[in-house]
JSON list of C-alpha atoms and ligand atoms in Angstrom, two decimals:
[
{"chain": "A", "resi": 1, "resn": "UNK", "atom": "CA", "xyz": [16.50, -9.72, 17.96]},
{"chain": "A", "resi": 2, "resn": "UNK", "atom": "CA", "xyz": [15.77, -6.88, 20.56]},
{"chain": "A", "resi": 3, "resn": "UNK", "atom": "CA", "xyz": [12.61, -7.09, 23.04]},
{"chain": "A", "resi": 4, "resn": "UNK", "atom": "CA", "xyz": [11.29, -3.83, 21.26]},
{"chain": "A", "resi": 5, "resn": "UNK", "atom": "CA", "xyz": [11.30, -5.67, 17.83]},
{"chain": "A", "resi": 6, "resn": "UNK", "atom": "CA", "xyz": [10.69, -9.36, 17.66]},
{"chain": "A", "resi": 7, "resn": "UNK", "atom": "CA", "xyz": [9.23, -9.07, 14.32]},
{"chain": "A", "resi": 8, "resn": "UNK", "atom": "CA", "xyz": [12.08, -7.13, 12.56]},
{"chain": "A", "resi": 9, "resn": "UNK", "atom": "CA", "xyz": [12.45, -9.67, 10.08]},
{"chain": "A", "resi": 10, "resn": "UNK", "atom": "CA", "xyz": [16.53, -8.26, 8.94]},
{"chain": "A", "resi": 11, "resn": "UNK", "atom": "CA", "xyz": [19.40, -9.63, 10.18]},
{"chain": "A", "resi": 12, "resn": "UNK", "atom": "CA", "xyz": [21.56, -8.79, 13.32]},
{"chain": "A", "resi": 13, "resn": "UNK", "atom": "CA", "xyz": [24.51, -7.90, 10.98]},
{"chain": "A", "resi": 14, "resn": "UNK", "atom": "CA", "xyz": [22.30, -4.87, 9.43]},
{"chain": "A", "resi": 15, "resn": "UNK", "atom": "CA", "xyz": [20.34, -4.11, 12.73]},
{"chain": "A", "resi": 16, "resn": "UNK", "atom": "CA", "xyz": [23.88, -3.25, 13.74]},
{"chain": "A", "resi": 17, "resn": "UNK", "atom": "CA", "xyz": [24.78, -1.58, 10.54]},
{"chain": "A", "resi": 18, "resn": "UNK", "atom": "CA", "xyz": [22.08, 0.44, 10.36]},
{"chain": "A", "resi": 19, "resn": "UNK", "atom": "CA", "xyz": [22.44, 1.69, 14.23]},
{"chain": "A", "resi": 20, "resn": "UNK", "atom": "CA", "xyz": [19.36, -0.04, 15.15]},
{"chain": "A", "resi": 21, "resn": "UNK", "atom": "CA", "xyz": [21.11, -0.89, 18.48]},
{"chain": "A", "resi": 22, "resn": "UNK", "atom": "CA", "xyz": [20.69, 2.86, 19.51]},
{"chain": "A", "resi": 23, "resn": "UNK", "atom": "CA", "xyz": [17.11, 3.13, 18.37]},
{"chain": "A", "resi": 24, "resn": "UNK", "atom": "CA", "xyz": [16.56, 0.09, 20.84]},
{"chain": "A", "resi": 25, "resn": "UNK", "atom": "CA", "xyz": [18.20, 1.80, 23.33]},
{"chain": "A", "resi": 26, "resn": "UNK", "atom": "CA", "xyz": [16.16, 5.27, 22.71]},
{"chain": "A", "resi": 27, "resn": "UNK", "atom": "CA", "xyz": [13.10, 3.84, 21.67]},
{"chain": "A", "resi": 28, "resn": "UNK", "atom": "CA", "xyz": [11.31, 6.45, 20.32]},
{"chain": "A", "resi": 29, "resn": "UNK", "atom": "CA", "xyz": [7.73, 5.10, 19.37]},
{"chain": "A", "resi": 30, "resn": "UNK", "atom": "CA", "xyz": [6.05, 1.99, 21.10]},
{"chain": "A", "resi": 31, "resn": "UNK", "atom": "CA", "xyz": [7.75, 0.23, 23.69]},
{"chain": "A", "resi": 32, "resn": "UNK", "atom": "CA", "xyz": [6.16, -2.76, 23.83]},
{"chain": "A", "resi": 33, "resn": "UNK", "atom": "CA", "xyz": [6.97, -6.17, 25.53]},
{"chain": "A", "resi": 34, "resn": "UNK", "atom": "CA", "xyz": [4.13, -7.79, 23.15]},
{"chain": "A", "resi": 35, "resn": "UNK", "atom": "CA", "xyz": [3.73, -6.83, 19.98]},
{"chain": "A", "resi": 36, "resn": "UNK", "atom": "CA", "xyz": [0.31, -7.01, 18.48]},
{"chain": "A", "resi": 37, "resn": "UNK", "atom": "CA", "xyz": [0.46, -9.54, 14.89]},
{"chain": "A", "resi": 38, "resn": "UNK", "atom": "CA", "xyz": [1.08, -7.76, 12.02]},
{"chain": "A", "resi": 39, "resn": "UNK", "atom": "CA", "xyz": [-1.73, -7.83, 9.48]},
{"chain": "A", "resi": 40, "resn": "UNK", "atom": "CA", "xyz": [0.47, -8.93, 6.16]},
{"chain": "A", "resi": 41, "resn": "UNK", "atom": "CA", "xyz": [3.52, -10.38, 6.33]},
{"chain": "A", "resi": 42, "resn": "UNK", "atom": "CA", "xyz": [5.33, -9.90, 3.06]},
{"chain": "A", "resi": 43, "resn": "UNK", "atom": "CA", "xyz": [4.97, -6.72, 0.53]},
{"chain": "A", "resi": 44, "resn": "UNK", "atom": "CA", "xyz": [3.37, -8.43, -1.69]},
{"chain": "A", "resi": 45, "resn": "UNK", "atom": "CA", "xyz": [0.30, -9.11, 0.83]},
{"chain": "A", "resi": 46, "resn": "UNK", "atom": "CA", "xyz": [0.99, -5.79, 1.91]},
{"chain": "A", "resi": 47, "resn": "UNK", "atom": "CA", "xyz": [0.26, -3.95, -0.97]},
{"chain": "A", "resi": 48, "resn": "UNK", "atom": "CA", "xyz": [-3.00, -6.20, -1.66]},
{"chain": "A", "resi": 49, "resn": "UNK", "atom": "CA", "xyz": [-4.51, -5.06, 1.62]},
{"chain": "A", "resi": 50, "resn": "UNK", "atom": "CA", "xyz": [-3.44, -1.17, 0.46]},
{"chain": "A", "resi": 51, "resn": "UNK", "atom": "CA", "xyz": [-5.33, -1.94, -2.76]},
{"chain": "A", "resi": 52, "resn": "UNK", "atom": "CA", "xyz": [-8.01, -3.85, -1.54]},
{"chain": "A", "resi": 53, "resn": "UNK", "atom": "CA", "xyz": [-8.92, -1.06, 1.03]},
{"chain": "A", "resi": 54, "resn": "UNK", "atom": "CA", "xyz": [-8.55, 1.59, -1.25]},
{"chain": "A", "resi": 55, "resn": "UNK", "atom": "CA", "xyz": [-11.39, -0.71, -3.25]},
{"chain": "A", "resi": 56, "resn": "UNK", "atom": "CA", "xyz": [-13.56, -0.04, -0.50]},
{"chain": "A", "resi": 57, "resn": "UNK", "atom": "CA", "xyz": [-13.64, 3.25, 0.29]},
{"chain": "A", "resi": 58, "resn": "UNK", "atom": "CA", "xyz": [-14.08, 4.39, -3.65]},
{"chain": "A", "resi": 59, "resn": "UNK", "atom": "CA", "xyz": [-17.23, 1.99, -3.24]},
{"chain": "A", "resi": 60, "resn": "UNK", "atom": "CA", "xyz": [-18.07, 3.87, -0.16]},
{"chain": "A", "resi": 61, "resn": "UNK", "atom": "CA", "xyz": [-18.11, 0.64, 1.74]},
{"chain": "A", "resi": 62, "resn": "UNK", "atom": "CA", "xyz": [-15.74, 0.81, 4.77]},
{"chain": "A", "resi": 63, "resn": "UNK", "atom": "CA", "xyz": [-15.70, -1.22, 7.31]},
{"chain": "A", "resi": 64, "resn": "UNK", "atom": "CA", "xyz": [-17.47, -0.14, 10.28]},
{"chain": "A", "resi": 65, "resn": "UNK", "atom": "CA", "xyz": [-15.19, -0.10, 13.25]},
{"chain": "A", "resi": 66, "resn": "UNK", "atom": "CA", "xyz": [-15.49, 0.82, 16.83]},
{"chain": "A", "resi": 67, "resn": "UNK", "atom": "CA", "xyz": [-12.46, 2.97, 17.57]},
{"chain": "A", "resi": 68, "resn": "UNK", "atom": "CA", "xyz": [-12.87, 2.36, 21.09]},
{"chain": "A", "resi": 69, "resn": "UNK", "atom": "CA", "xyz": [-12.18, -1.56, 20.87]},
{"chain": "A", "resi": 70, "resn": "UNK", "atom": "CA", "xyz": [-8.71, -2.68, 21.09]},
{"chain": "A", "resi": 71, "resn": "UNK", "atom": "CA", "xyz": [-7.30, 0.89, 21.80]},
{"chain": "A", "resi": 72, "resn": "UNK", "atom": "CA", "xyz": [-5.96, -0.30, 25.33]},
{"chain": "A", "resi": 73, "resn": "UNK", "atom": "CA", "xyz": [-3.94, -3.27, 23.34]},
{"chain": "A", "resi": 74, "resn": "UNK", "atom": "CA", "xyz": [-2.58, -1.04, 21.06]},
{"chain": "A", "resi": 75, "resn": "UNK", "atom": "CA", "xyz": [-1.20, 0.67, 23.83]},
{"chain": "A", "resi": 76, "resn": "UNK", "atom": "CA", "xyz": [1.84, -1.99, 24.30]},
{"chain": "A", "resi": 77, "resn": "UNK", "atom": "CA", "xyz": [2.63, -2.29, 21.07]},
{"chain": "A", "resi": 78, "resn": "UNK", "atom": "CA", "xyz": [2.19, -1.69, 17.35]},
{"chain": "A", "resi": 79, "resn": "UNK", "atom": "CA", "xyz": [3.45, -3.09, 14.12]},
{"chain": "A", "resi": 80, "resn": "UNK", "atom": "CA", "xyz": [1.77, -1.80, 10.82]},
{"chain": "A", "resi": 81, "resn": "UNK", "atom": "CA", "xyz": [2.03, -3.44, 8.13]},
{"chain": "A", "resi": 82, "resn": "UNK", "atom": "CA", "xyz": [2.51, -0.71, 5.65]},
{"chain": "A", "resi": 83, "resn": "UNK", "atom": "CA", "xyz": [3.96, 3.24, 5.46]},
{"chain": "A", "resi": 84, "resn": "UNK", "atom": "CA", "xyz": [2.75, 5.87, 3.26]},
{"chain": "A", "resi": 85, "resn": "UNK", "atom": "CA", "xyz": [4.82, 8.99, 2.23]},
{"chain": "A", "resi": 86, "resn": "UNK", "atom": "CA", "xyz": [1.58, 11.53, 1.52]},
{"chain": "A", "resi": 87, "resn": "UNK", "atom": "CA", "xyz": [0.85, 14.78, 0.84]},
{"chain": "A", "resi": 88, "resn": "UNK", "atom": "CA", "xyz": [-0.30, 16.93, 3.46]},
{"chain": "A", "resi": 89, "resn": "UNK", "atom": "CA", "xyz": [-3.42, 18.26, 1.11]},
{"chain": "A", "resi": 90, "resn": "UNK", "atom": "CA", "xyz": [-6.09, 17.95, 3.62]},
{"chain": "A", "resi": 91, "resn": "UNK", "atom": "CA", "xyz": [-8.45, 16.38, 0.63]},
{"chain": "A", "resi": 92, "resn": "UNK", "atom": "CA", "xyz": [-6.15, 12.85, 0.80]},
{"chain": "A", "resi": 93, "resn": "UNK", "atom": "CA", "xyz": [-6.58, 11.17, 4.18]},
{"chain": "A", "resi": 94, "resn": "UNK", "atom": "CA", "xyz": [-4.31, 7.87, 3.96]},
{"chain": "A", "resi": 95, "resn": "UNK", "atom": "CA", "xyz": [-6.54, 5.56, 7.15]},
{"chain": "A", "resi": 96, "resn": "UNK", "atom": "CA", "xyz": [-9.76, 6.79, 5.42]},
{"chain": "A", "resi": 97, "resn": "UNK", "atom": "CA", "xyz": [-8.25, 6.16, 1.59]},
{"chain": "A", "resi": 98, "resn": "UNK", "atom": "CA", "xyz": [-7.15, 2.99, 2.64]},
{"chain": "A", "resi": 99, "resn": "UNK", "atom": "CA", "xyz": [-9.69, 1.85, 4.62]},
{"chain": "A", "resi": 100, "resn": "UNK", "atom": "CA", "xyz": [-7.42, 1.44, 8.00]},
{"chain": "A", "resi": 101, "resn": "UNK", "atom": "CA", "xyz": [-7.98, 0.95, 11.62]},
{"chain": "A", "resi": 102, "resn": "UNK", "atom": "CA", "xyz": [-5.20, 3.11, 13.89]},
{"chain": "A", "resi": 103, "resn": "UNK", "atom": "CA", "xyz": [-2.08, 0.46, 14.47]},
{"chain": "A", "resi": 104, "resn": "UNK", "atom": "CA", "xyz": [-1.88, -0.87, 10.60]},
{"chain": "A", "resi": 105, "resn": "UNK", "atom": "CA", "xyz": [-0.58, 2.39, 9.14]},
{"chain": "A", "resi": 106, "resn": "UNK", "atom": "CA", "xyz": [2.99, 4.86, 9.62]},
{"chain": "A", "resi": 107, "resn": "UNK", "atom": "CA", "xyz": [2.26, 7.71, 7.98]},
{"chain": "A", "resi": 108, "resn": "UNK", "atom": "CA", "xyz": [4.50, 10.41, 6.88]},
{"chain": "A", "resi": 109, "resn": "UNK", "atom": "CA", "xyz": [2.88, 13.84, 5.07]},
{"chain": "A", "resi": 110, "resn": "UNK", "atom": "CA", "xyz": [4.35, 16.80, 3.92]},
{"chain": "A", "resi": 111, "resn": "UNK", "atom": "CA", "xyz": [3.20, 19.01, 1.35]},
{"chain": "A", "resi": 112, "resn": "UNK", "atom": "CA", "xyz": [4.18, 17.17, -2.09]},
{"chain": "A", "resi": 113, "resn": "UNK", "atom": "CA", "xyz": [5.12, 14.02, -0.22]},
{"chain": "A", "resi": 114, "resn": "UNK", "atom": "CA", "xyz": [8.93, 14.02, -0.95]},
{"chain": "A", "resi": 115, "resn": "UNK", "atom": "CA", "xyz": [11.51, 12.66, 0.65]},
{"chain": "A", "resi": 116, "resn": "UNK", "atom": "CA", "xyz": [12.71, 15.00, 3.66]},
{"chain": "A", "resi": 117, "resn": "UNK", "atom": "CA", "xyz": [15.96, 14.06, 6.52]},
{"chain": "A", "resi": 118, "resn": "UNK", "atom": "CA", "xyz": [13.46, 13.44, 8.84]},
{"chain": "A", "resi": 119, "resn": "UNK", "atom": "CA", "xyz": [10.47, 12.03, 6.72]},
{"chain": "A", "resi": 120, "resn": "UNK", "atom": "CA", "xyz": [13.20, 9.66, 5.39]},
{"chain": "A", "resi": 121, "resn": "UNK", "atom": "CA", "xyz": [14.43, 8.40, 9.25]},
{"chain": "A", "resi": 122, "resn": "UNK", "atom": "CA", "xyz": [10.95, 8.09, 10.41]},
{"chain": "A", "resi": 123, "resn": "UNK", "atom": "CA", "xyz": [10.25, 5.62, 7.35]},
{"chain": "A", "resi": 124, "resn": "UNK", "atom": "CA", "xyz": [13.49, 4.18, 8.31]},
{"chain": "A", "resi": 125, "resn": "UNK", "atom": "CA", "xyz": [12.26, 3.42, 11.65]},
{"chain": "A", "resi": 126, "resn": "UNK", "atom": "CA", "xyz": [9.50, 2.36, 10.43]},
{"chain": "A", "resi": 127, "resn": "UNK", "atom": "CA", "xyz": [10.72, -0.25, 7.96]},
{"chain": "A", "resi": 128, "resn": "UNK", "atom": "CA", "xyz": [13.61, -1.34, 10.13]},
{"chain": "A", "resi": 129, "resn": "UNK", "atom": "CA", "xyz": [11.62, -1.38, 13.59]},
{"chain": "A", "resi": 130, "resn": "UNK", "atom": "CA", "xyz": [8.41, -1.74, 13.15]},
{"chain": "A", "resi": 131, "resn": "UNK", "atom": "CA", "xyz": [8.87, -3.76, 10.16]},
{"chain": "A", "resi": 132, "resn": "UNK", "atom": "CA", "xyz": [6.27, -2.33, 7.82]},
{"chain": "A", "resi": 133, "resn": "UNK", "atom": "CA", "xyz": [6.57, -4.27, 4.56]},
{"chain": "A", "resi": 134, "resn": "UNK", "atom": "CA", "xyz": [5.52, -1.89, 1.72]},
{"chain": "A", "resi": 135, "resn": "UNK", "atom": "CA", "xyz": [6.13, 2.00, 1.83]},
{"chain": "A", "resi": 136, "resn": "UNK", "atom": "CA", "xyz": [4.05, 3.61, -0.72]},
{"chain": "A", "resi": 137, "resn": "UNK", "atom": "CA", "xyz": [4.88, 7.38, -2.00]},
{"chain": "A", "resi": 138, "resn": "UNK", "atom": "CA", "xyz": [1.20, 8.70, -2.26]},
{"chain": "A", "resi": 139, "resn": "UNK", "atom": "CA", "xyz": [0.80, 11.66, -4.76]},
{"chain": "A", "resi": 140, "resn": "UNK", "atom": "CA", "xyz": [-2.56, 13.18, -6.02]},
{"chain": "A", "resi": 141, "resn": "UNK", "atom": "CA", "xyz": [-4.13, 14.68, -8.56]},
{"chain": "A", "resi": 142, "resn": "UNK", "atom": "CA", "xyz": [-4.28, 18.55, -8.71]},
{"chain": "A", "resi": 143, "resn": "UNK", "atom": "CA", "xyz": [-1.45, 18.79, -5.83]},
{"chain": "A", "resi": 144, "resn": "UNK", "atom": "CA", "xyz": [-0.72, 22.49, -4.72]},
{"chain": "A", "resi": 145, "resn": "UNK", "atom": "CA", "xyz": [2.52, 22.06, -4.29]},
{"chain": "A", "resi": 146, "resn": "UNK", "atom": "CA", "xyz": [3.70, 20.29, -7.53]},
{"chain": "A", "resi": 147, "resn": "UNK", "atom": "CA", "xyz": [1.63, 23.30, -9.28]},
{"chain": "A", "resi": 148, "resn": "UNK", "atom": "CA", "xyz": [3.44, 25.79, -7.72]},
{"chain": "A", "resi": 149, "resn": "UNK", "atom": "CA", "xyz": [6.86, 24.13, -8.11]},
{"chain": "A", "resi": 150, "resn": "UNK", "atom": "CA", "xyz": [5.67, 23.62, -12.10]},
{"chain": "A", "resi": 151, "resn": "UNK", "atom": "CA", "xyz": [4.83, 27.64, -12.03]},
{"chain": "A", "resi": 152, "resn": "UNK", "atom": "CA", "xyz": [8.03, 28.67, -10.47]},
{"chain": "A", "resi": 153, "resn": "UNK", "atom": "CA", "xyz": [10.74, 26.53, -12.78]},
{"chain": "A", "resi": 154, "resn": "UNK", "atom": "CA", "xyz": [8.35, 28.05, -15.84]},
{"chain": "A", "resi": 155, "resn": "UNK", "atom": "CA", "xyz": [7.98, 31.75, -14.37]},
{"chain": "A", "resi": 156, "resn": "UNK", "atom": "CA", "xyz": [11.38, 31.69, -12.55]},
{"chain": "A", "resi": 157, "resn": "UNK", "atom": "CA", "xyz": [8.96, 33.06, -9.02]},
{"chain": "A", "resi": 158, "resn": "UNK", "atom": "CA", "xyz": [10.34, 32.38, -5.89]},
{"chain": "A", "resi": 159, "resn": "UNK", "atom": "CA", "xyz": [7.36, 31.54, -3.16]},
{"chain": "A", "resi": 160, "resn": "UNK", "atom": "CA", "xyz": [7.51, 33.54, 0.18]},
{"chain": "A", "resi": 161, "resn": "UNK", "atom": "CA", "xyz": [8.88, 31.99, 3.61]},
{"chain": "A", "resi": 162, "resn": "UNK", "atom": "CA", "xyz": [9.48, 28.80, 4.05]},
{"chain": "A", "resi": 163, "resn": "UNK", "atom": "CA", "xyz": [7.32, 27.39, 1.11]},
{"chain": "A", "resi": 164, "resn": "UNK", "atom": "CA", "xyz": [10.30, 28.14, -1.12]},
{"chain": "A", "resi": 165, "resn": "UNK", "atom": "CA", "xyz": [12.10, 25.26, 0.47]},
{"chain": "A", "resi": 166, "resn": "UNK", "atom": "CA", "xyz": [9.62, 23.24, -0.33]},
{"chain": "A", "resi": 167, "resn": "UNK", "atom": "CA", "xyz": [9.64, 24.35, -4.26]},
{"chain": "A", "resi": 168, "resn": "UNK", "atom": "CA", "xyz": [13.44, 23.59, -3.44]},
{"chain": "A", "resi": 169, "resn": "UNK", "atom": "CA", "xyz": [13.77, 20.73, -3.01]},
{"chain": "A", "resi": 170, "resn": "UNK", "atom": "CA", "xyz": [10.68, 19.49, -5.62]},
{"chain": "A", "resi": 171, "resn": "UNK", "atom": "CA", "xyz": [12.19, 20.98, -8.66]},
{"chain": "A", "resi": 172, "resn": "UNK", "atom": "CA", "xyz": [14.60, 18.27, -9.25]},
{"chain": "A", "resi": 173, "resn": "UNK", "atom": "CA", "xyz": [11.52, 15.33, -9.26]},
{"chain": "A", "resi": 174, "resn": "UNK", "atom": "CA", "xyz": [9.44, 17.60, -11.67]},
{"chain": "A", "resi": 175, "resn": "UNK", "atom": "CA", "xyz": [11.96, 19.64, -14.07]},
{"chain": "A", "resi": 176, "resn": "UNK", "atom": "CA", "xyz": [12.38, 16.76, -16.53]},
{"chain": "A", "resi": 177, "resn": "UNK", "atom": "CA", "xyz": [8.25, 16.32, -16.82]},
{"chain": "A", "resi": 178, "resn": "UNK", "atom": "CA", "xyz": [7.98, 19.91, -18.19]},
{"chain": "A", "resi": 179, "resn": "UNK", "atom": "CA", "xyz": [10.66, 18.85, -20.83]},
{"chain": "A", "resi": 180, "resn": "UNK", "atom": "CA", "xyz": [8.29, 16.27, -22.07]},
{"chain": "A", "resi": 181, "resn": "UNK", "atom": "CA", "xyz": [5.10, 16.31, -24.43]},
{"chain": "A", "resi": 182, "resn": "UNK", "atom": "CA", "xyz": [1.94, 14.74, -24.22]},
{"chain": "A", "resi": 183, "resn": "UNK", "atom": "CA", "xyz": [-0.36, 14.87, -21.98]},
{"chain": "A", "resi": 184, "resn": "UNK", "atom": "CA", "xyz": [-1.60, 17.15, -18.70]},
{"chain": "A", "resi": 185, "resn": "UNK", "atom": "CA", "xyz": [1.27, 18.49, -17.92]},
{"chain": "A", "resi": 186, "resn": "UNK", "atom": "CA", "xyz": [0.09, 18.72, -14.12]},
{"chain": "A", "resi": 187, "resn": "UNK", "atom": "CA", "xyz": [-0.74, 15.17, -14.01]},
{"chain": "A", "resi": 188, "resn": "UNK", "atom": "CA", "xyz": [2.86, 14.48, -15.55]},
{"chain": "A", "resi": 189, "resn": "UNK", "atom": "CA", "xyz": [4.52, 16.48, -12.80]},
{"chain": "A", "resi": 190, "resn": "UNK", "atom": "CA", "xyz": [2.69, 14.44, -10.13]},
{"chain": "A", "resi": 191, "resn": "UNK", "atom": "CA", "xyz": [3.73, 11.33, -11.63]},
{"chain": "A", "resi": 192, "resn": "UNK", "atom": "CA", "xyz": [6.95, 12.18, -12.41]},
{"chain": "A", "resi": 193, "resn": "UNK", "atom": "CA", "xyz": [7.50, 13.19, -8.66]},
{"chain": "A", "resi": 194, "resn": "UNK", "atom": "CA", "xyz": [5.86, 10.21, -7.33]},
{"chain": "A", "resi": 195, "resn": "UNK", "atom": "CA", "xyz": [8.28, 8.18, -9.03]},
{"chain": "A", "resi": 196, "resn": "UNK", "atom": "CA", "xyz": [11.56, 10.28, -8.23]},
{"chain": "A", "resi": 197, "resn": "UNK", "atom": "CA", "xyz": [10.67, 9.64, -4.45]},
{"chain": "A", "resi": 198, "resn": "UNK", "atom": "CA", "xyz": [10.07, 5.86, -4.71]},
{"chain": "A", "resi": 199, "resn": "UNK", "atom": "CA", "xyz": [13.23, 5.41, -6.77]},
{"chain": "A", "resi": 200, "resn": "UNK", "atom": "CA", "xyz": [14.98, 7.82, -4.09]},
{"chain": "A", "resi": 201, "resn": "UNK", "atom": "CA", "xyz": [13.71, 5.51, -0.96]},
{"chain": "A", "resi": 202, "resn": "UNK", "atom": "CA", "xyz": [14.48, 2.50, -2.77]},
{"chain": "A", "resi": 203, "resn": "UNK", "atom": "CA", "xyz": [17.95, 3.14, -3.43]},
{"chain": "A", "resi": 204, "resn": "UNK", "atom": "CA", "xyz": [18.56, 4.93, 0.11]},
{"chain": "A", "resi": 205, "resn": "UNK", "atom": "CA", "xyz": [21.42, 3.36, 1.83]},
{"chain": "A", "resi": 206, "resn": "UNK", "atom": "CA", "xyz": [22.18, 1.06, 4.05]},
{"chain": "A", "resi": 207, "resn": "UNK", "atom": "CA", "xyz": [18.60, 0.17, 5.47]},
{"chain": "A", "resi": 208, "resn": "UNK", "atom": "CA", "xyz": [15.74, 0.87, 3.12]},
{"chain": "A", "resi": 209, "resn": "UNK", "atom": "CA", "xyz": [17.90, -0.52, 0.13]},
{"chain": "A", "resi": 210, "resn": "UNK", "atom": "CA", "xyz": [19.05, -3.39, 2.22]},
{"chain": "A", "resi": 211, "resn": "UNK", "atom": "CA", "xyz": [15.37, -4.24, 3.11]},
{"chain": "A", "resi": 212, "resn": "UNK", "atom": "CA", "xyz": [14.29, -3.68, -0.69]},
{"chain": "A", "resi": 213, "resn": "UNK", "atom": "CA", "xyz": [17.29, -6.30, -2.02]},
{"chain": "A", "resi": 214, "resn": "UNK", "atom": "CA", "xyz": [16.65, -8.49, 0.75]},
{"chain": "A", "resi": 215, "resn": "UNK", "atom": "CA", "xyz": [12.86, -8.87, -0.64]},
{"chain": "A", "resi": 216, "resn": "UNK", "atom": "CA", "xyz": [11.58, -7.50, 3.24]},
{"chain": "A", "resi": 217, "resn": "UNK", "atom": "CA", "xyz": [10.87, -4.63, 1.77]},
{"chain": "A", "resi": 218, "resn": "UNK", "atom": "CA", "xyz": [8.48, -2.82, -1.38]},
{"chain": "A", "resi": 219, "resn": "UNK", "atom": "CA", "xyz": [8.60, 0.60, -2.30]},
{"chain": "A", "resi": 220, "resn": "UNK", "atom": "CA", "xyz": [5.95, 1.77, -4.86]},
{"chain": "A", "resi": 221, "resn": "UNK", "atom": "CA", "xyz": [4.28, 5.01, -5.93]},
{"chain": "A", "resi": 222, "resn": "UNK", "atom": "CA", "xyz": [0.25, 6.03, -6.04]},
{"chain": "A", "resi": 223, "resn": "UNK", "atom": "CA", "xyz": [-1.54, 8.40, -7.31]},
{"chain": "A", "resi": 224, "resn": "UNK", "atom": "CA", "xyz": [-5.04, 9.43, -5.57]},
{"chain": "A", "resi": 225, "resn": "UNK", "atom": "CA", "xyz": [-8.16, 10.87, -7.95]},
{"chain": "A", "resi": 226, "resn": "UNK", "atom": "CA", "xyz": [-9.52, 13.61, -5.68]},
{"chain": "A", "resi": 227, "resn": "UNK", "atom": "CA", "xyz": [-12.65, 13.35, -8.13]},
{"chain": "A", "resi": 228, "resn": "UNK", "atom": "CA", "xyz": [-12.77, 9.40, -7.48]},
{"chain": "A", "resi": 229, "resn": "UNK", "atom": "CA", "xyz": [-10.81, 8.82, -4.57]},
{"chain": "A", "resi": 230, "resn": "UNK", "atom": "CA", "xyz": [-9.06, 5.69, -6.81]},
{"chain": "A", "resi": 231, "resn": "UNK", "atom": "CA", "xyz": [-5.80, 5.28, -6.29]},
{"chain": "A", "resi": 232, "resn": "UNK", "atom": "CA", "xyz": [-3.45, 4.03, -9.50]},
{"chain": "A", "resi": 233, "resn": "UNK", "atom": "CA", "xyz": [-0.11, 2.31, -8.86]},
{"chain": "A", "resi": 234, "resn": "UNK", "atom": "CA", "xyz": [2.69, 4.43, -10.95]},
{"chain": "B", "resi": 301, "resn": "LIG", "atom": "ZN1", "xyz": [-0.65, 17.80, -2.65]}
]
């Protein structure tokens, strides 16, 4: 185990494997000598705490927190418990949807929360660092950007600038939804898309597979109600 990750939880052979070495020696996020204890220990806990916070704030009852306490602390050190891959939809805040203090979540968000080079090495990081036990792909109801992909495979558009990289690189999680019946289509190209990223980040080699077979590690897929705020595992 390295000083900046006593609670990695993987073995040395894949730390080396997976190149952790050179993260250690670059460290790119938290430094710490002490790291503060992580909230749930296994994915399975993980994924409770997700759920049970989510609970909360569709009740409206989050817990009242002083943001001020502890910040200093979290200074040396942090080690969340859980990721989320989430759309950048400005309707869908993960710390409020989940009902988290700063230090428990690593967040990733890009527009229609898919799996990116860099979105992909910072849940690497961290999964294999920082040990977070459950990634969850977080998709929502009436997303922009699964609309727009839907429009453009049925209209054959292409999207200015840059947002037709996004439409891209979506199309393959959502073309197979519009070949099936039943159902909002819409809401069947979020969930199809949800579950196209989760399967992609559980089968990424050699560290976020290795976690997942090694039981360190859950990936799962969500779907946020904007009406409701509930969030449904998929
Ligand atoms: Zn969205």
């Amino acid at each position: 185990m390295c000083d900046l990750c006593p609670d990695v939880g993987f073995s040395r052979r894949l730390f080396f494997r997976a190149g952790a070495a050179a993260l250690a020696a670059t460290p790119l996020i938290g430094t710490a000598q002490a790291q503060p204890a992580r909230t749930a220990d296994t994915p399975d806990a993980a994924l409770k705490l997700l759920l049970e916070g989510n609970a909360r704030y569709v009740a409206n009852q989050l817990r009242e927190r002083d943001f001020s306490a502890g910040r200093a602390a979290r200074a040396s050190g942090q080690a969340p418990f859980a990721a989320i891959l989430g759309c950048a939809d400005s309707r869908v805040a993960p710390e409020l949807a989940f009902d988290q203090p700063p230090g428990e979540l690593f967040v990733v968000r890009v527009a229609g929360n898919f799996v990116t080079p860099d979105g992909l090495g910072s849940l690497e990081y961290g999964a294999a660092v920082l040990g977070t036990k459950v990634i969850m792909v977080l998709g929502h109801t009436s997303c922009g950007a699964v609309n727009a992909t839907t429009e453009a495979i049925q209209k054959g558009n292409t999207l200015p600038g840059h947002i037709a990289d996004l439409v891209r690189a979506m199309k393959p999680a959502i073309e197979p939804a519009l070949k099936e019946t039943g159902g909002d289509l819409a809401q069947r190209a979020v969930i199809a898309n949800v579950r196209h990223n989760v399967q992609r980040l559980q089968e990424d080699k050699p560290i976020l597979a290795d976690l997942v077979a090694g039981g360190k590690l859950r990936v799962v897929g969500g779907v946020y109600d904007l009406p409701t705020g509930k969030i449904s595992l998929v």
